[in-house]
Each structure stands twice: as C-alpha cells, then as structure tokens.
mmCIF file of C-alpha atoms in Angstrom:
data_model
loop_
_atom_site.group_PDB
_atom_site.id
_atom_site.type_symbol
_atom_site.label_atom_id
_atom_site.label_comp_id
_atom_site.label_asym_id
_atom_site.label_seq_id
_atom_site.Cartn_x
_atom_site.Cartn_y
_atom_site.Cartn_z
ATOM 1 C CA MET A 1 -118.000 25.256 -69.592
ATOM 2 C CA GLY A 2 -118.284 23.865 -73.106
ATOM 3 C CA THR A 3 -120.148 26.914 -74.396
ATOM 4 C CA LEU A 4 -117.576 29.334 -73.009
ATOM 5 C CA LEU A 5 -114.779 27.238 -74.489
ATOM 6 C CA GLY A 6 -116.576 27.210 -77.833
ATOM 7 C CA LEU A 7 -116.830 30.992 -77.851
ATOM 8 C CA HIS A 8 -113.098 31.293 -77.103
ATOM 9 C CA LEU A 9 -112.341 28.975 -80.022
ATOM 10 C CA VAL A 10 -114.656 30.834 -82.384
ATOM 11 C CA ALA A 11 -112.964 34.107 -81.427
ATOM 12 C CA ALA A 12 -109.631 32.484 -82.321
ATOM 13 C CA GLY A 13 -110.921 31.685 -85.801
ATOM 14 C CA HIS A 14 -112.002 28.067 -85.408
ATOM 15 C CA ARG A 15 -115.203 26.468 -86.661
ATOM 16 C CA VAL A 16 -116.929 25.000 -83.594
ATOM 17 C CA TRP A 17 -119.760 22.508 -83.143
ATOM 18 C CA GLY A 18 -121.617 22.117 -79.863
ATOM 19 C CA LEU A 19 -123.330 18.834 -78.957
ATOM 20 C CA ARG A 20 -126.329 18.860 -76.643
ATOM 21 C CA ARG A 21 -129.527 16.902 -76.263
ATOM 22 C CA ASP A 22 -131.296 20.187 -77.014
ATOM 23 C CA PRO A 23 -128.836 22.597 -78.630
ATOM 24 C CA ARG A 24 -131.298 25.440 -79.182
ATOM 25 C CA SER A 25 -129.814 27.470 -76.318
ATOM 26 C CA LEU A 26 -126.337 27.532 -77.861
ATOM 27 C CA PRO A 27 -125.118 30.941 -79.035
ATOM 28 C CA PRO A 28 -125.348 31.483 -82.803
ATOM 29 C CA GLU A 29 -121.562 31.419 -83.194
ATOM 30 C CA ILE A 30 -121.547 27.682 -82.350
ATOM 31 C CA ILE A 31 -122.964 25.180 -84.849
ATOM 32 C CA PRO A 32 -125.610 23.110 -83.034
ATOM 33 C CA LEU A 33 -125.586 19.320 -82.953
ATOM 34 C CA ALA A 34 -128.499 17.437 -81.357
ATOM 35 C CA GLY A 35 -127.317 14.225 -79.733
ATOM 36 C CA ASP A 36 -127.081 12.273 -76.479
ATOM 37 C CA LEU A 37 -123.692 11.048 -75.255
ATOM 38 C CA THR A 38 -125.289 7.882 -73.920
ATOM 39 C CA ASP A 39 -127.126 7.103 -77.190
ATOM 40 C CA GLY A 40 -124.845 5.809 -79.910
ATOM 41 C CA ALA A 41 -127.429 6.122 -82.675
ATOM 42 C CA SER A 42 -128.052 9.802 -81.955
ATOM 43 C CA LEU A 43 -124.317 10.476 -81.833
ATOM 44 C CA ARG A 44 -123.704 8.795 -85.186
ATOM 45 C CA ARG A 45 -126.421 10.966 -86.733
ATOM 46 C CA ALA A 46 -125.172 14.160 -85.097
ATOM 47 C CA LEU A 47 -121.425 14.025 -85.703
ATOM 48 C CA PRO A 48 -120.023 16.066 -88.611
ATOM 49 C CA GLU A 49 -117.858 14.494 -91.299
ATOM 50 C CA HIS A 50 -114.587 15.735 -89.847
ATOM 51 C CA LEU A 51 -113.264 16.922 -86.489
ATOM 52 C CA ASP A 52 -109.749 18.147 -85.831
ATOM 53 C CA ALA A 53 -110.217 17.981 -82.061
ATOM 54 C CA VAL A 54 -112.805 17.147 -79.428
ATOM 55 C CA ALA A 55 -113.380 18.777 -76.052
ATOM 56 C CA TYR A 56 -115.347 16.494 -73.731
ATOM 57 C CA THR A 57 -116.881 18.912 -71.213
ATOM 58 C CA ALA A 58 -120.010 17.005 -70.221
ATOM 59 C CA ALA A 59 -121.406 17.492 -66.726
ATOM 60 C CA ALA A 60 -123.286 14.902 -64.703
ATOM 61 C CA ASP A 61 -127.046 15.437 -64.388
ATOM 62 C CA GLY A 62 -126.828 15.094 -60.615
ATOM 63 C CA PHE A 63 -124.568 14.062 -57.760
ATOM 64 C CA SER A 64 -125.112 10.314 -57.810
ATOM 65 C CA ASP A 65 -123.089 7.321 -58.904
ATOM 66 C CA ALA A 66 -125.535 6.629 -61.727
ATOM 67 C CA ALA A 67 -125.322 10.194 -63.033
ATOM 68 C CA TYR A 68 -121.527 10.215 -62.888
ATOM 69 C CA ARG A 69 -121.317 6.821 -64.555
ATOM 70 C CA ALA A 70 -123.537 8.035 -67.411
ATOM 71 C CA ALA A 71 -121.538 11.236 -67.946
ATOM 72 C CA TYR A 72 -117.998 9.972 -67.413
ATOM 73 C CA VAL A 73 -118.019 6.258 -68.230
ATOM 74 C CA THR A 74 -120.887 5.506 -70.604
ATOM 75 C CA GLY A 75 -120.530 8.858 -72.380
ATOM 76 C CA PRO A 76 -116.835 8.518 -73.273
ATOM 77 C CA ALA A 77 -117.238 4.895 -74.384
ATOM 78 C CA THR A 78 -120.264 5.718 -76.536
ATOM 79 C CA LEU A 79 -118.566 8.739 -78.105
ATOM 80 C CA LEU A 80 -115.453 6.757 -79.016
ATOM 81 C CA GLN A 81 -117.561 4.018 -80.559
ATOM 82 C CA ALA A 82 -119.529 6.543 -82.615
ATOM 83 C CA LEU A 83 -116.352 8.273 -83.800
ATOM 84 C CA GLY A 84 -114.910 4.934 -84.836
ATOM 85 C CA GLU A 85 -118.036 3.844 -86.673
ATOM 86 C CA ARG A 86 -118.135 7.167 -88.527
ATOM 87 C CA ARG A 87 -114.383 6.919 -89.224
ATOM 88 C CA ILE A 88 -113.760 10.314 -87.677
ATOM 89 C CA ALA A 89 -110.224 10.611 -86.349
ATOM 90 C CA PRO A 90 -109.609 13.747 -84.247
ATOM 91 C CA GLN A 91 -105.978 14.609 -83.655
ATOM 92 C CA ARG A 92 -106.548 15.566 -80.029
ATOM 93 C CA LEU A 93 -109.107 15.240 -77.246
ATOM 94 C CA VAL A 94 -109.277 17.193 -74.007
ATOM 95 C CA PHE A 95 -111.311 15.809 -71.128
ATOM 96 C CA THR A 96 -112.504 17.938 -68.220
ATOM 97 C CA SER A 97 -111.702 15.823 -65.202
ATOM 98 C CA SER A 98 -111.421 16.979 -61.593
ATOM 99 C CA THR A 99 -108.983 17.284 -58.727
ATOM 100 C CA GLY A 100 -111.520 15.044 -56.987
ATOM 101 C CA VAL A 101 -109.600 12.081 -58.433
ATOM 102 C CA TYR A 102 -107.054 12.645 -55.647
ATOM 103 C CA GLY A 103 -108.017 11.114 -52.335
ATOM 104 C CA GLN A 104 -105.535 13.024 -50.174
ATOM 105 C CA SER A 105 -107.300 14.428 -47.121
ATOM 106 C CA SER A 106 -104.670 15.800 -44.719
ATOM 107 C CA GLY A 107 -103.757 19.051 -46.448
ATOM 108 C CA GLU A 108 -101.012 17.489 -48.572
ATOM 109 C CA TRP A 109 -99.568 19.221 -51.626
ATOM 110 C CA VAL A 110 -100.649 17.475 -54.831
ATOM 111 C CA ASP A 111 -99.398 17.659 -58.402
ATOM 112 C CA GLU A 112 -99.617 15.536 -61.539
ATOM 113 C CA SER A 113 -97.133 13.013 -60.144
ATOM 114 C CA SER A 114 -99.192 12.386 -56.996
ATOM 115 C CA PRO A 115 -101.155 9.125 -56.784
ATOM 116 C CA ALA A 116 -104.747 9.531 -57.950
ATOM 117 C CA ALA A 117 -106.517 7.217 -55.528
ATOM 118 C CA ALA A 118 -110.043 8.586 -55.362
ATOM 119 C CA LYS A 119 -112.238 7.509 -52.465
ATOM 120 C CA SER A 120 -115.550 8.929 -53.695
ATOM 121 C CA PHE A 121 -117.752 7.555 -56.474
ATOM 122 C CA SER A 122 -117.365 10.869 -58.328
ATOM 123 C CA GLY A 123 -113.593 10.660 -58.405
ATOM 124 C CA LEU A 124 -113.621 6.996 -59.315
ATOM 125 C CA ARG A 125 -115.944 7.535 -62.291
ATOM 126 C CA LEU A 126 -113.798 10.412 -63.550
ATOM 127 C CA LEU A 127 -110.731 8.176 -63.383
ATOM 128 C CA GLU A 128 -112.624 5.564 -65.380
ATOM 129 C CA GLY A 129 -113.416 8.190 -67.999
ATOM 130 C CA GLU A 130 -109.789 9.270 -68.201
ATOM 131 C CA ALA A 131 -108.729 5.649 -68.676
ATOM 132 C CA ILE A 132 -111.305 5.029 -71.416
ATOM 133 C CA PHE A 133 -110.044 7.984 -73.442
ATOM 134 C CA ARG A 134 -106.404 7.131 -72.732
ATOM 135 C CA ARG A 135 -106.882 3.622 -74.163
ATOM 136 C CA SER A 136 -108.277 5.037 -77.405
ATOM 137 C CA ASN A 137 -106.226 5.915 -80.475
ATOM 138 C CA ILE A 138 -106.923 9.639 -79.942
ATOM 139 C CA PRO A 139 -104.157 11.554 -78.109
ATOM 140 C CA THR A 140 -105.913 12.656 -74.923
ATOM 141 C CA ILE A 141 -105.246 15.322 -72.308
ATOM 142 C CA ALA A 142 -107.061 15.265 -68.967
ATOM 143 C CA LEU A 143 -107.415 18.672 -67.340
ATOM 144 C CA ARG A 144 -108.160 18.029 -63.671
ATOM 145 C CA LEU A 145 -110.031 21.139 -62.615
ATOM 146 C CA GLY A 146 -110.482 22.466 -59.111
ATOM 147 C CA GLY A 147 -113.787 23.904 -57.952
ATOM 148 C CA ILE A 148 -115.118 26.097 -60.749
ATOM 149 C CA TYR A 149 -116.591 29.448 -59.774
ATOM 150 C CA GLY A 150 -117.611 32.623 -61.553
ATOM 151 C CA PRO A 151 -120.795 34.037 -63.101
ATOM 152 C CA GLY A 152 -123.494 31.410 -62.724
ATOM 153 C CA ARG A 153 -121.366 29.420 -60.266
ATOM 154 C CA THR A 154 -121.693 31.257 -56.969
ATOM 155 C CA ARG A 155 -122.752 28.566 -54.490
ATOM 156 C CA LEU A 156 -119.870 29.262 -52.080
ATOM 157 C CA LEU A 157 -120.440 33.018 -52.271
ATOM 158 C CA ASP A 158 -124.142 32.490 -51.631
ATOM 159 C CA ARG A 159 -123.386 30.467 -48.495
ATOM 160 C CA VAL A 160 -121.231 33.228 -47.038
ATOM 161 C CA LEU A 161 -123.679 36.021 -47.879
ATOM 162 C CA SER A 162 -126.597 34.067 -46.436
ATOM 163 C CA GLY A 163 -124.755 33.330 -43.179
ATOM 164 C CA GLN A 164 -124.724 29.557 -43.783
ATOM 165 C CA ALA A 165 -120.942 29.171 -44.096
ATOM 166 C CA SER A 166 -119.021 27.858 -41.108
ATOM 167 C CA TYR A 167 -115.577 26.471 -40.398
ATOM 168 C CA ASP A 168 -113.466 25.090 -37.583
ATOM 169 C CA PRO A 169 -110.355 27.283 -37.067
ATOM 170 C CA ALA A 170 -108.644 24.447 -35.221
ATOM 171 C CA ARG A 171 -108.966 22.095 -38.196
ATOM 172 C CA PRO A 172 -108.231 23.954 -41.444
ATOM 173 C CA VAL A 173 -109.587 22.407 -44.636
ATOM 174 C CA PHE A 174 -107.823 23.418 -47.825
ATOM 175 C CA SER A 175 -109.666 23.843 -51.086
ATOM 176 C CA ASN A 176 -108.683 24.548 -54.686
ATOM 177 C CA ARG A 177 -110.532 26.532 -57.298
ATOM 178 C CA ILE A 178 -110.381 28.067 -60.746
ATOM 179 C CA HIS A 179 -112.459 30.799 -62.327
ATOM 180 C CA ARG A 180 -114.683 29.461 -65.120
ATOM 181 C CA GLN A 181 -113.094 31.872 -67.590
ATOM 182 C CA ASP A 182 -109.627 30.536 -66.792
ATOM 183 C CA ALA A 183 -110.877 26.949 -66.991
ATOM 184 C CA ALA A 184 -112.249 27.525 -70.507
ATOM 185 C CA ARG A 185 -109.092 29.353 -71.560
ATOM 186 C CA ALA A 186 -106.932 26.524 -70.226
ATOM 187 C CA LEU A 187 -108.865 24.004 -72.313
ATOM 188 C CA ALA A 188 -108.421 26.133 -75.426
ATOM 189 C CA HIS A 189 -104.719 26.503 -74.615
ATOM 190 C CA LEU A 190 -104.241 22.736 -74.310
ATOM 191 C CA LEU A 191 -106.024 22.077 -77.593
ATOM 192 C CA ASP A 192 -103.286 24.023 -79.397
ATOM 193 C CA LEU A 193 -100.306 23.132 -77.194
ATOM 194 C CA PRO A 194 -97.426 21.337 -78.969
ATOM 195 C CA ASN A 195 -96.317 18.096 -77.296
ATOM 196 C CA PRO A 196 -98.600 18.255 -74.255
ATOM 197 C CA GLU A 197 -98.460 16.019 -71.218
ATOM 198 C CA ALA A 198 -101.289 13.566 -70.556
ATOM 199 C CA VAL A 199 -102.514 15.275 -67.353
ATOM 200 C CA TYR A 200 -102.596 18.835 -66.054
ATOM 201 C CA LEU A 201 -104.017 20.350 -62.874
ATOM 202 C CA GLY A 202 -106.304 23.295 -63.577
ATOM 203 C CA VAL A 203 -106.282 25.406 -60.409
ATOM 204 C CA ASP A 204 -105.322 28.956 -59.507
ATOM 205 C CA ASP A 205 -102.114 30.003 -57.780
ATOM 206 C CA GLU A 206 -103.344 29.961 -54.199
ATOM 207 C CA PRO A 207 -105.075 27.034 -52.550
ATOM 208 C CA CYS A 208 -106.336 28.229 -49.196
ATOM 209 C CA ASP A 209 -108.243 27.004 -46.197
ATOM 210 C CA LEU A 210 -111.986 27.601 -46.186
ATOM 211 C CA GLY A 211 -111.830 29.803 -43.103
ATOM 212 C CA THR A 212 -109.530 32.244 -44.893
ATOM 213 C CA LEU A 213 -111.724 32.261 -47.983
ATOM 214 C CA TYR A 214 -115.006 32.648 -46.095
ATOM 215 C CA SER A 215 -113.617 35.422 -43.893
ATOM 216 C CA TRP A 216 -112.200 37.378 -46.833
ATOM 217 C CA ILE A 217 -115.508 37.224 -48.705
ATOM 218 C CA ALA A 218 -117.419 38.312 -45.597
ATOM 219 C CA ARG A 219 -115.136 41.309 -45.015
ATOM 220 C CA ARG A 220 -115.252 42.310 -48.677
ATOM 221 C CA ALA A 221 -119.028 42.047 -48.780
ATOM 222 C CA GLY A 222 -119.533 43.729 -45.415
ATOM 223 C CA VAL A 223 -121.512 40.846 -43.925
ATOM 224 C CA ALA A 224 -121.196 38.992 -40.639
ATOM 225 C CA ALA A 225 -118.112 36.831 -40.220
ATOM 226 C CA PRO A 226 -118.698 33.122 -40.883
ATOM 227 C CA ARG A 227 -119.585 30.971 -37.918
ATOM 228 C CA SER A 228 -117.141 28.646 -36.246
ATOM 229 C CA GLY A 229 -118.815 25.255 -36.479
ATOM 230 C CA GLY A 230 -118.508 21.639 -37.480
ATOM 231 C CA GLU A 231 -118.743 21.975 -41.244
ATOM 232 C CA ASN A 232 -115.129 20.965 -41.731
ATOM 233 C CA ALA A 233 -115.634 17.517 -40.297
ATOM 234 C CA GLY A 234 -117.599 16.465 -43.357
ATOM 235 C CA ASN A 235 -115.325 18.327 -45.743
ATOM 236 C CA ARG A 236 -112.266 16.553 -44.384
ATOM 237 C CA GLN A 237 -113.742 13.260 -45.457
ATOM 238 C CA ARG A 238 -114.309 14.534 -48.991
ATOM 239 C CA SER A 239 -111.244 16.653 -49.736
ATOM 240 C CA ASN A 240 -108.422 18.455 -47.970
ATOM 241 C CA LYS A 241 -105.434 19.009 -50.216
ATOM 242 C CA ARG A 242 -103.415 21.756 -51.886
ATOM 243 C CA CYS A 243 -102.997 21.452 -55.637
ATOM 244 C CA ARG A 244 -100.096 22.885 -57.618
ATOM 245 C CA ASN A 245 -100.557 24.379 -61.093
ATOM 246 C CA GLY A 246 -96.847 24.525 -61.965
ATOM 247 C CA LEU A 247 -97.045 22.179 -64.936
ATOM 248 C CA LEU A 248 -99.837 24.155 -66.584
ATOM 249 C CA ARG A 249 -98.075 27.434 -65.828
ATOM 250 C CA ALA A 250 -94.868 26.063 -67.383
ATOM 251 C CA THR A 251 -96.643 25.760 -70.738
ATOM 252 C CA GLY A 252 -96.975 29.540 -70.862
ATOM 253 C CA PHE A 253 -100.572 29.688 -69.674
ATOM 254 C CA ALA A 254 -101.389 32.847 -67.715
ATOM 255 C CA LEU A 255 -104.368 33.104 -65.397
ATOM 256 C CA ASP A 256 -106.725 36.051 -65.624
ATOM 257 C CA PHE A 257 -107.747 35.327 -62.018
ATOM 258 C CA PRO A 258 -104.610 34.049 -60.248
ATOM 259 C CA THR A 259 -106.226 33.938 -56.781
ATOM 260 C CA PHE A 260 -109.691 33.954 -55.256
ATOM 261 C CA ARG A 261 -109.320 37.679 -54.566
ATOM 262 C CA GLU A 262 -109.281 38.677 -58.228
ATOM 263 C CA GLY A 263 -112.064 36.231 -58.985
ATOM 264 C CA TYR A 264 -114.500 36.916 -56.176
ATOM 265 C CA ALA A 265 -114.069 40.705 -55.987
ATOM 266 C CA PRO A 266 -116.135 41.432 -59.134
ATOM 267 C CA LEU A 267 -118.738 38.831 -58.157
ATOM 268 C CA ILE A 268 -119.183 40.514 -54.782
ATOM 269 C CA ALA A 269 -119.308 43.953 -56.388
ATOM 270 C CA GLU A 270 -122.037 42.821 -58.781
ATOM 271 C CA ARG A 271 -124.029 41.269 -55.942
ATOM 272 C CA LEU A 272 -123.770 44.416 -53.822
ATOM 273 C CA ALA A 273 -124.845 46.511 -56.782
ATOM 274 C CA GLY A 274 -127.952 44.361 -57.088
ATOM 275 C CA CYS A 275 -127.011 42.844 -60.441
#
C-alpha cells in the first residue's frame, strides 16, 4: 500500500521517501530509507531533515497479537519519539487503520460516528495505534480501510476459483472492501485535504453479503457455484457489518472501483487469460 501511495504522490509532483527494513525493492521514483519502526536508533539515522507529511502504512508481519502490537503500537510510539528527537515536525499524518476496529456483528450499518468497540486483538491494537498518534502534536487522520483487494491481493478470488468458498444462505454475513488503487488514492487525497476530519471509512459504495459476492465471482469466472456450508459461523464472530463511505465521498473523493463488480471483473479476466 505504501509503495502505491508513494507512486501516486510522485506523479503529483511530490518528493517521496519510503522507509523499509530493506528498501532495495522500492521503485526508483521513491527515495529509499533503511530503518525499522520498532528500532528507535535506526529510525533516527534514517529520517530525513524535513518532512511535510507522514503516511503510516505499515503492515503486521503476521496475524498474531505480538505482530499487531509491534506494527500498530510499538511502531507508532517509536516513530513519534524519533521524530521528536530529530525535531522533525510534519504538518499531517495519515494512519492506515481498519474497519476491524468496529465490533458490530449483526449486519448493522456503521459510519464514523458508530462506537469503535473492537473485540479482536487486531482491532484493539489498531485502536491503540490511532490513540497514540492522536495524542501527539501532529494532526492525524485515521483511514479505516475495509478488506483490500486487487493485484497481489486475491485471496478471496482464489478461494472461489479453487472451490473452497462456502456460505450459509440462511445467515448472510456482510463484508466491506476497497480496491488497493482506491485505498492508495484515498490516502493521497486525505494528505492534501483542507480541514479534514479525524477519522474516515475507506470502503467502496456497496457492502454485500459473502454469498452474493462469491456467487457473482463464480458466474463471471464460469466456475462451480460456491458451496452452502458453515463458513459463516466463524465469520459472524469476527465481522458482520455494513460500512458507509459517505464522509469520504463528501470530501470530493471519487472511487475508480465503486463496487466489487468493477474491481473483480479485470482480476477475473486476467486470471482466465492465464496472466
């Protein structure tokens, strides 16, 4: 996500640095910085003299409490300390959070005013990260993203094409998503937005139940319809809500992929073509 955002910013005329433990894989348009978000000494060495804005787009190394704590609690605290010690004062910070901070699980509609009462360790750590940045002296925006999909992020598509996807038609489970291109564009948009709010939901226009999504992909790809099974029982414990993107839309942001149809159609076409 950070690399795609960086390329959008470079195309808009900005000078962009990219921080990674090993930045050699960054595209040449992005200035590489070698540093570890959990290592204050390496961050102090890596940071440039001046930053107008920071986009915190780190991803956890794995799905565990320890990995999420490192990425979204230790990382933000260490970065803020390093910025302070280097006397670098960005004018804005955007933090890629998640709709997982909402614990609603009965198909409720959710927006920025809804209570964020996460039940999972992942959501709780992301809320901690948001709070750490919010307490700093850097104006911070949290973009709570839905499930990101697109090139390189095709796990759900793979499940349908392999025949592993299943759902219970009697117990619909709603999910929310955003194409990775739109997620990166939304971050770039918020970096330049005058007078932003503190929190935005980054999702497309159409939350839908998994059965609808799976069935549409199967028909489009010409594969067997997904099985009716017990998969939803576990999903209901994790997430079952419908997220609104009205606040982000009201800022003038336009989605390139407003629903799953526009987003998954080219992915399916590429897969069928053997790309």
